[in-house]
CSV table of C-alpha atoms (C1' of nucleotides) in Angstrom, one decimal:
chain,number,residue,atom,x,y,z
Y,1,MET,CA,58.3,7.7,195.3
Y,2,ALA,CA,55.1,8.9,193.7
Y,3,ARG,CA,55.7,12.2,191.9
Y,4,GLU,CA,52.4,12.5,190.0
Y,5,ASN,CA,51.5,15.7,191.8
Y,6,ASP,CA,54.7,17.5,190.7
Y,7,GLU,CA,54.0,20.2,188.3
Y,8,TRP,CA,56.7,19.2,185.8
Y,9,VAL,CA,55.2,15.7,185.7
Y,10,ARG,CA,51.7,17.0,184.9
Y,11,SER,CA,53.2,19.4,182.3
Y,12,PHE,CA,55.0,16.6,180.6
Y,13,GLN,CA,52.0,14.3,180.6
Y,14,ARG,CA,49.9,17.1,179.1
Y,15,ILE,CA,52.3,17.5,176.2
Y,16,ILE,CA,52.2,13.8,175.4
Y,17,TYR,CA,48.5,13.4,175.7
Y,18,ALA,CA,47.8,16.6,173.8
Y,19,TYR,CA,49.6,15.1,170.8
Y,20,TYR,CA,48.0,11.7,171.3
Y,21,ASN,CA,44.5,13.0,171.4
Y,22,GLU,CA,44.9,14.6,168.0
Y,23,HIS,CA,47.2,12.0,166.3
Y,24,LYS,CA,46.9,8.6,167.9
Y,25,ARG,CA,47.7,5.8,165.5
Y,26,PRO,CA,44.8,3.3,165.1
Y,27,PHE,CA,45.9,-0.4,165.1
Y,28,ARG,CA,43.9,-3.5,165.3
Y,29,TRP,CA,46.0,-4.7,168.3
Y,30,ARG,CA,45.0,-1.6,170.2
Y,31,GLU,CA,41.3,-2.5,169.9
Y,32,THR,CA,41.6,-5.9,171.6
Y,33,HIS,CA,42.0,-6.9,175.2
Y,34,ASP,CA,42.6,-10.6,174.4
Y,35,PRO,CA,46.1,-11.3,175.9
Y,36,TYR,CA,46.7,-13.9,173.1
Y,37,ALA,CA,46.1,-11.3,170.4
Y,38,ILE,CA,48.2,-8.8,172.2
Y,39,LEU,CA,51.0,-11.2,172.6
Y,40,VAL,CA,51.0,-12.0,168.8
Y,41,SER,CA,51.2,-8.3,168.0
Y,42,GLU,CA,54.1,-7.7,170.4
Y,43,VAL,CA,56.2,-10.5,169.1
Y,44,MET,CA,55.5,-9.4,165.5
Y,45,LEU,CA,56.5,-5.9,166.5
Y,46,GLN,CA,59.9,-6.9,167.8
Y,47,GLN,CA,62.4,-5.4,165.4
Y,48,THR,CA,59.6,-4.9,162.9
Y,49,GLN,CA,57.9,-1.7,161.8
Y,50,THR,CA,54.2,-1.3,162.4
Y,51,SER,CA,53.4,-0.9,158.6
Y,52,ARG,CA,54.6,-4.4,158.0
Y,53,VAL,CA,52.8,-5.9,161.0
Y,54,ARG,CA,49.6,-4.2,160.1
Y,55,ASP,CA,49.3,-6.1,156.8
Y,56,LYS,CA,50.0,-9.5,158.3
Y,57,TYR,CA,48.3,-9.4,161.7
Y,58,ASP,CA,44.7,-10.1,160.9
Y,59,ALA,CA,45.4,-13.1,158.6
Y,60,PHE,CA,47.6,-14.6,161.3
Y,61,LEU,CA,44.9,-14.3,164.0
Y,62,THR,CA,42.3,-15.7,161.7
Y,63,ALA,CA,44.4,-18.7,161.0
Y,64,PHE,CA,45.5,-19.1,164.7
Y,65,PRO,CA,42.9,-17.4,166.9
Y,66,THR,CA,43.9,-19.0,170.2
Y,67,PHE,CA,46.9,-20.3,172.1
Y,68,GLU,CA,45.6,-23.8,171.5
Y,69,SER,CA,45.3,-23.4,167.7
Y,70,LEU,CA,48.8,-22.0,167.5
Y,71,ALA,CA,50.3,-24.6,169.7
Y,72,GLN,CA,48.9,-27.4,167.5
Y,73,ALA,CA,49.6,-25.8,164.1
Y,74,PRO,CA,52.2,-27.2,161.8
Y,75,THR,CA,55.3,-25.0,161.9
Y,76,ALA,CA,55.2,-24.6,158.1
Y,77,ASP,CA,51.7,-23.1,158.3
Y,78,VAL,CA,52.9,-20.6,160.9
Y,79,LEU,CA,56.0,-19.7,158.9
Y,80,GLU,CA,54.0,-19.3,155.8
Y,81,LEU,CA,51.9,-16.5,157.4
Y,82,TRP,CA,55.1,-15.1,158.9
Y,83,GLN,CA,56.7,-14.4,155.6
Y,84,GLY,CA,57.5,-10.7,155.2
Y,85,LEU,CA,57.9,-10.1,158.9
Y,86,GLY,CA,61.5,-11.5,159.1
Y,87,TYR,CA,63.3,-13.2,161.9
Y,88,ASN,CA,61.6,-16.5,161.5
Y,89,LYS,CA,62.9,-17.7,164.8
Y,90,ARG,CA,60.4,-15.4,166.5
Y,91,ALA,CA,57.5,-17.4,165.0
Y,92,LEU,CA,58.9,-20.6,166.4
Y,93,SER,CA,59.3,-18.9,169.8
Y,94,LEU,CA,55.8,-17.7,169.7
Y,95,LYS,CA,54.5,-21.2,168.9
Y,96,ARG,CA,56.6,-22.7,171.7
Y,97,THR,CA,55.3,-20.0,174.1
Y,98,ALA,CA,51.7,-21.0,173.1
Y,99,LYS,CA,52.5,-24.6,173.9
Y,100,VAL,CA,54.0,-23.7,177.3
Y,101,ILE,CA,51.0,-21.7,178.1
Y,102,MET,CA,48.7,-24.6,177.3
Y,103,GLU,CA,50.7,-27.1,179.3
Y,104,ARG,CA,51.9,-25.1,182.3
Y,105,HIS,CA,49.7,-22.0,182.6
Y,106,GLY,CA,46.2,-23.4,182.2
Y,107,SER,CA,46.0,-21.8,178.7
Y,108,LYS,CA,46.1,-18.3,180.2
Y,109,LEU,CA,48.9,-15.8,179.7
Y,110,PRO,CA,50.6,-15.1,183.0
Y,111,SER,CA,50.7,-11.5,184.2
Y,112,ASP,CA,53.7,-12.1,186.5
Y,113,GLU,CA,56.9,-10.5,185.2
Y,114,SER,CA,59.3,-13.3,185.9
Y,115,GLU,CA,56.8,-15.9,184.5
Y,116,LEU,CA,56.6,-13.8,181.3
Y,117,ARG,CA,60.3,-13.4,181.0
Y,118,ALA,CA,60.7,-17.2,181.2
Y,119,LEU,CA,58.7,-17.7,178.1
Y,120,PRO,CA,60.6,-18.2,174.8
Y,121,GLY,CA,61.2,-15.0,172.9
Y,122,ILE,CA,59.9,-12.8,175.7
Y,123,GLY,CA,62.5,-10.3,177.0
Y,124,THR,CA,62.5,-7.2,179.1
Y,125,TYR,CA,60.6,-5.1,176.7
Y,126,THR,CA,57.9,-7.6,175.7
Y,127,ALA,CA,57.2,-8.7,179.3
Y,128,ALA,CA,56.6,-5.0,180.3
Y,129,ALA,CA,54.5,-4.3,177.2
Y,130,LEU,CA,52.3,-7.4,177.9
Y,131,ARG,CA,51.8,-6.3,181.5
Y,132,VAL,CA,50.7,-2.9,180.3
Y,133,PHE,CA,48.7,-3.8,177.2
Y,134,ALA,CA,47.2,-7.1,178.2
Y,135,PHE,CA,46.6,-6.4,182.0
Y,136,ASN,CA,46.7,-2.6,182.2
Y,137,VAL,CA,49.2,-2.7,185.0
Y,138,PRO,CA,51.9,0.0,185.3
Y,139,ALA,CA,55.2,-1.4,184.1
Y,140,PRO,CA,58.3,0.4,182.6
Y,141,VAL,CA,58.0,-0.2,178.9
Y,142,ILE,CA,61.2,0.8,177.2
Y,143,ASP,CA,61.3,0.5,173.5
Y,144,THR,CA,63.0,2.8,170.9
Y,145,ASN,CA,60.0,5.2,170.8
Y,146,VAL,CA,59.9,5.6,174.6
Y,147,ARG,CA,63.7,6.1,174.6
Y,148,ALA,CA,63.3,8.8,172.0
Y,149,VAL,CA,60.8,10.6,174.1
Y,150,TYR,CA,62.7,10.6,177.3
Y,151,ILE,CA,66.0,11.4,175.7
Y,152,HIS,CA,64.4,14.3,173.8
Y,153,PHE,CA,62.8,15.8,176.9
Y,154,PHE,CA,65.3,15.0,179.6
Y,155,SER,CA,68.8,14.3,178.3
Y,156,ASP,CA,71.4,17.0,177.8
Y,157,GLY,CA,72.5,15.7,174.5
Y,158,SER,CA,75.1,13.3,175.8
Y,159,THR,CA,75.5,9.9,174.1
Y,160,ASN,CA,75.5,6.5,175.7
Y,161,VAL,CA,72.3,7.0,177.7
Y,162,ARG,CA,71.5,3.8,179.5
Y,163,ASP,CA,68.0,2.5,180.1
Y,164,THR,CA,68.8,2.5,183.9
Y,165,ASP,CA,69.4,6.3,183.5
Y,166,LEU,CA,65.9,6.7,182.1
Y,167,LEU,CA,64.1,4.3,184.4
Y,168,PRO,CA,63.6,6.7,187.4
Y,169,LEU,CA,62.1,9.3,185.0
Y,170,ILE,CA,59.9,6.7,183.4
Y,171,ARG,CA,58.6,5.7,186.8
Y,172,ASP,CA,58.1,9.2,188.1
Y,173,THR,CA,56.2,10.3,185.0
Y,174,PHE,CA,54.0,7.2,184.5
Y,175,ASP,CA,50.3,7.8,184.4
Y,176,THR,CA,49.4,5.0,186.7
Y,177,ASP,CA,45.7,5.7,186.3
Y,178,HIS,CA,45.8,4.8,182.6
Y,179,PRO,CA,48.8,2.6,181.9
Y,180,ARG,CA,47.7,1.4,178.5
Y,181,GLU,CA,46.8,4.7,177.1
Y,182,TRP,CA,49.9,6.3,178.5
Y,183,VAL,CA,52.3,3.9,176.9
Y,184,TYR,CA,50.4,4.2,173.5
Y,185,ALA,CA,50.7,7.9,173.8
Y,186,LEU,CA,54.4,7.8,174.6
Y,187,MET,CA,55.1,5.5,171.6
Y,188,ASP,CA,53.1,7.7,169.2
Y,189,TYR,CA,55.0,10.8,170.4
Y,190,GLY,CA,58.3,8.9,169.9
Y,191,VAL,CA,57.3,8.2,166.3
Y,192,TYR,CA,56.4,11.9,165.9
Y,193,LEU,CA,59.8,13.0,167.1
Y,194,LYS,CA,61.6,10.7,164.8
Y,195,ARG,CA,59.7,11.9,161.8
Y,196,ASN,CA,60.8,15.5,162.6
Y,197,MET,CA,64.4,15.1,163.8
Y,198,LYS,CA,67.3,12.8,163.9
Y,199,ASN,CA,66.3,9.9,166.0
Y,200,PRO,CA,67.0,10.9,169.7
Y,201,ALA,CA,67.2,7.2,170.6
Y,202,ARG,CA,70.5,7.0,168.7
Y,203,ASN,CA,72.0,8.4,171.9
Y,204,SER,CA,70.9,5.2,173.8
Y,205,THR,CA,73.4,2.5,174.5
Y,206,ALA,CA,70.7,0.1,173.2
Y,207,TYR,CA,70.9,1.6,169.7
Y,208,LYS,CA,72.9,-0.6,167.4
Y,209,LYS,CA,73.6,-0.3,163.7
Y,210,GLN,CA,72.8,-3.4,161.7
Y,211,SER,CA,75.4,-5.3,159.7
Y,212,ARG,CA,74.9,-5.3,156.0
Y,213,PHE,CA,71.9,-7.4,154.8
Y,214,GLU,CA,72.7,-7.7,151.1
Y,215,GLY,CA,74.8,-10.9,150.7
Y,216,SER,CA,74.5,-11.9,154.3
Y,217,ASN,CA,73.8,-15.2,155.9
Y,218,ARG,CA,70.6,-13.7,157.1
Y,219,GLN,CA,69.4,-13.0,153.6
Y,220,VAL,CA,70.2,-16.5,152.5
Y,221,ARG,CA,68.4,-18.0,155.5
Y,222,GLY,CA,65.3,-16.0,154.5
Y,223,MET,CA,65.5,-17.2,151.0
Y,224,ILE,CA,65.9,-20.8,152.1
Y,225,VAL,CA,62.9,-20.8,154.4
Y,226,ARG,CA,60.7,-19.4,151.7
Y,227,PHE,CA,61.9,-22.0,149.3
Y,228,LEU,CA,61.4,-24.9,151.6
Y,229,LEU,CA,57.9,-23.9,152.4
Y,230,ASP,CA,57.0,-25.5,149.1
Y,231,GLY,CA,58.6,-28.8,150.1
Y,232,LYS,CA,61.7,-30.6,151.2
Y,233,HIS,CA,65.0,-30.6,149.2
Y,234,SER,CA,68.7,-31.5,149.3
Y,235,ALA,CA,71.3,-28.8,149.9
Y,236,ARG,CA,72.2,-28.9,146.2
Y,237,GLU,CA,68.6,-28.4,145.1
Y,238,VAL,CA,68.2,-25.5,147.5
Y,239,ALA,CA,71.3,-23.8,146.1
Y,240,LYS,CA,70.0,-24.2,142.6
Y,241,GLY,CA,66.5,-23.2,143.5
Y,242,ILE,CA,67.5,-19.9,145.1
Y,243,ASP,CA,70.6,-19.4,142.8
Y,244,ILE,CA,73.1,-19.0,145.6
Y,245,ASP,CA,76.6,-20.6,145.9
Y,246,GLU,CA,76.2,-24.0,147.5
Y,247,THR,CA,78.9,-23.5,150.1
Y,248,MET,CA,77.0,-20.5,151.4
Y,249,VAL,CA,73.7,-22.3,151.3
Y,250,LYS,CA,75.2,-25.2,153.3
Y,251,LYS,CA,76.4,-22.8,156.0
Y,252,ALA,CA,73.0,-21.2,156.2
Y,253,LEU,CA,71.2,-24.5,156.3
Y,254,GLU,CA,73.4,-25.5,159.3
Y,255,THR,CA,72.4,-22.4,161.2
Y,256,LEU,CA,68.7,-23.0,160.4
Y,257,VAL,CA,68.9,-26.6,161.7
Y,258,LYS,CA,70.7,-25.3,164.8
Y,259,ASP,CA,67.9,-22.8,165.4
Y,260,GLY,CA,65.3,-25.5,165.2
Y,261,ILE,CA,63.7,-24.1,162.1
Y,262,LEU,CA,64.8,-26.9,159.8
Y,263,THR,CA,65.3,-30.7,160.1
Y,264,CYS,CA,67.9,-32.6,158.2
Y,265,ARG,CA,68.0,-36.3,157.4
Y,266,ASP,CA,70.0,-37.9,154.6
Y,267,ASP,CA,70.9,-34.5,153.2
Y,268,THR,CA,67.2,-33.6,152.9
Y,269,TYR,CA,66.1,-30.4,154.5
Y,270,ALA,CA,62.6,-29.6,155.6
Y,271,ILE,CA,60.7,-27.1,157.8
Y,272,VAL,CA,60.3,-28.7,161.2
Y,273,SER,CA,56.9,-30.2,161.9
V,16,DT,C1',72.8,2.4,150.3
V,17,DT,C1',70.9,3.8,154.7
V,18,DC,C1',67.5,3.4,158.0
V,19,DC,C1',64.7,1.0,161.4
V,20,DC,C1',63.6,-2.5,165.2
V,21,DG,C1',64.1,-6.8,170.8
V,22,DT,C1',66.0,-11.3,172.2
V,23,DC,C1',69.4,-14.5,172.9
V,24,DC,C1',73.8,-16.5,173.4
V,25,DA,C1',78.8,-16.6,173.6
H,28,DT,C1',79.2,-6.6,175.8
H,29,DG,C1',78.9,-7.6,170.8
H,30,DG,C1',77.2,-10.2,167.1
H,31,DA,C1',73.5,-12.8,164.8
H,32,DC,C1',69.0,-12.6,163.3
H,33,DG,C1',64.8,-10.4,157.8
H,34,DG,C1',63.0,-7.5,155.1
H,35,DG,C1',60.9,-3.4,153.1
H,36,DA,C1',60.8,1.6,152.4
H,37,DA,C1',63.1,6.0,151.7
DNA sequence: TTCCCGTCCA
DNA sequence: TGGACGGGAA
């Protein structure tokens, strides 16, 4: 049901746009309409703050400017430019997605929701974000900033707010005439809220506290990938090189092989080609 | 030490 | 549904 004419909707939109018109955040990925460049930004932004993506984005696009160049690039080169962003598996998924798009989508990013969802590393959020930012189509983008906005304005303070509770509100208030600008505006308003109060998105069921990073398998994985970007090594050499207990290193190596980030032959570990 | 952030798989 | 998955800033 279209509700754009309702007074409360226009009032809400006015608040969001008023802030956006004065304080919109400039990002390189907001200047482009190239679906590839937008895809790269969205994958980088998964679980990663804009400040870190900002510093890595241009170099990555310069090295891999197209689906084709990324699909054909050596994985080590891709991971090299990914360092500092975290969650290396995302870089592999992005490269696999580029390959699928070359082979099965005529080198064009699909705009269909289920086709996007079928791509490696593209989930509910990213599929919607791509539809909005790359194709300017209205789609319910729900990330932590959008949750913060809708919970702040429309929730009574209860905890465990589900995305399905927010969805009707998001649809009813969507500025279908300007999908891209609207979602940018929502996200910027969410950031503004979180700077000025306890994160309202904490009341979302989607909000999860991270397990400790220091001393974790995650931390060791990151160290190992960085170390192996300079060349292949045995488990023992890796342990010595990063100064971590060999038992722990072996466990992390196993998970990296299982994730398809490393290969192992004759106890020699290397970044996959 | 705490905070922040989507996807995937069991 | 809950845990694994990086890393930098406050």
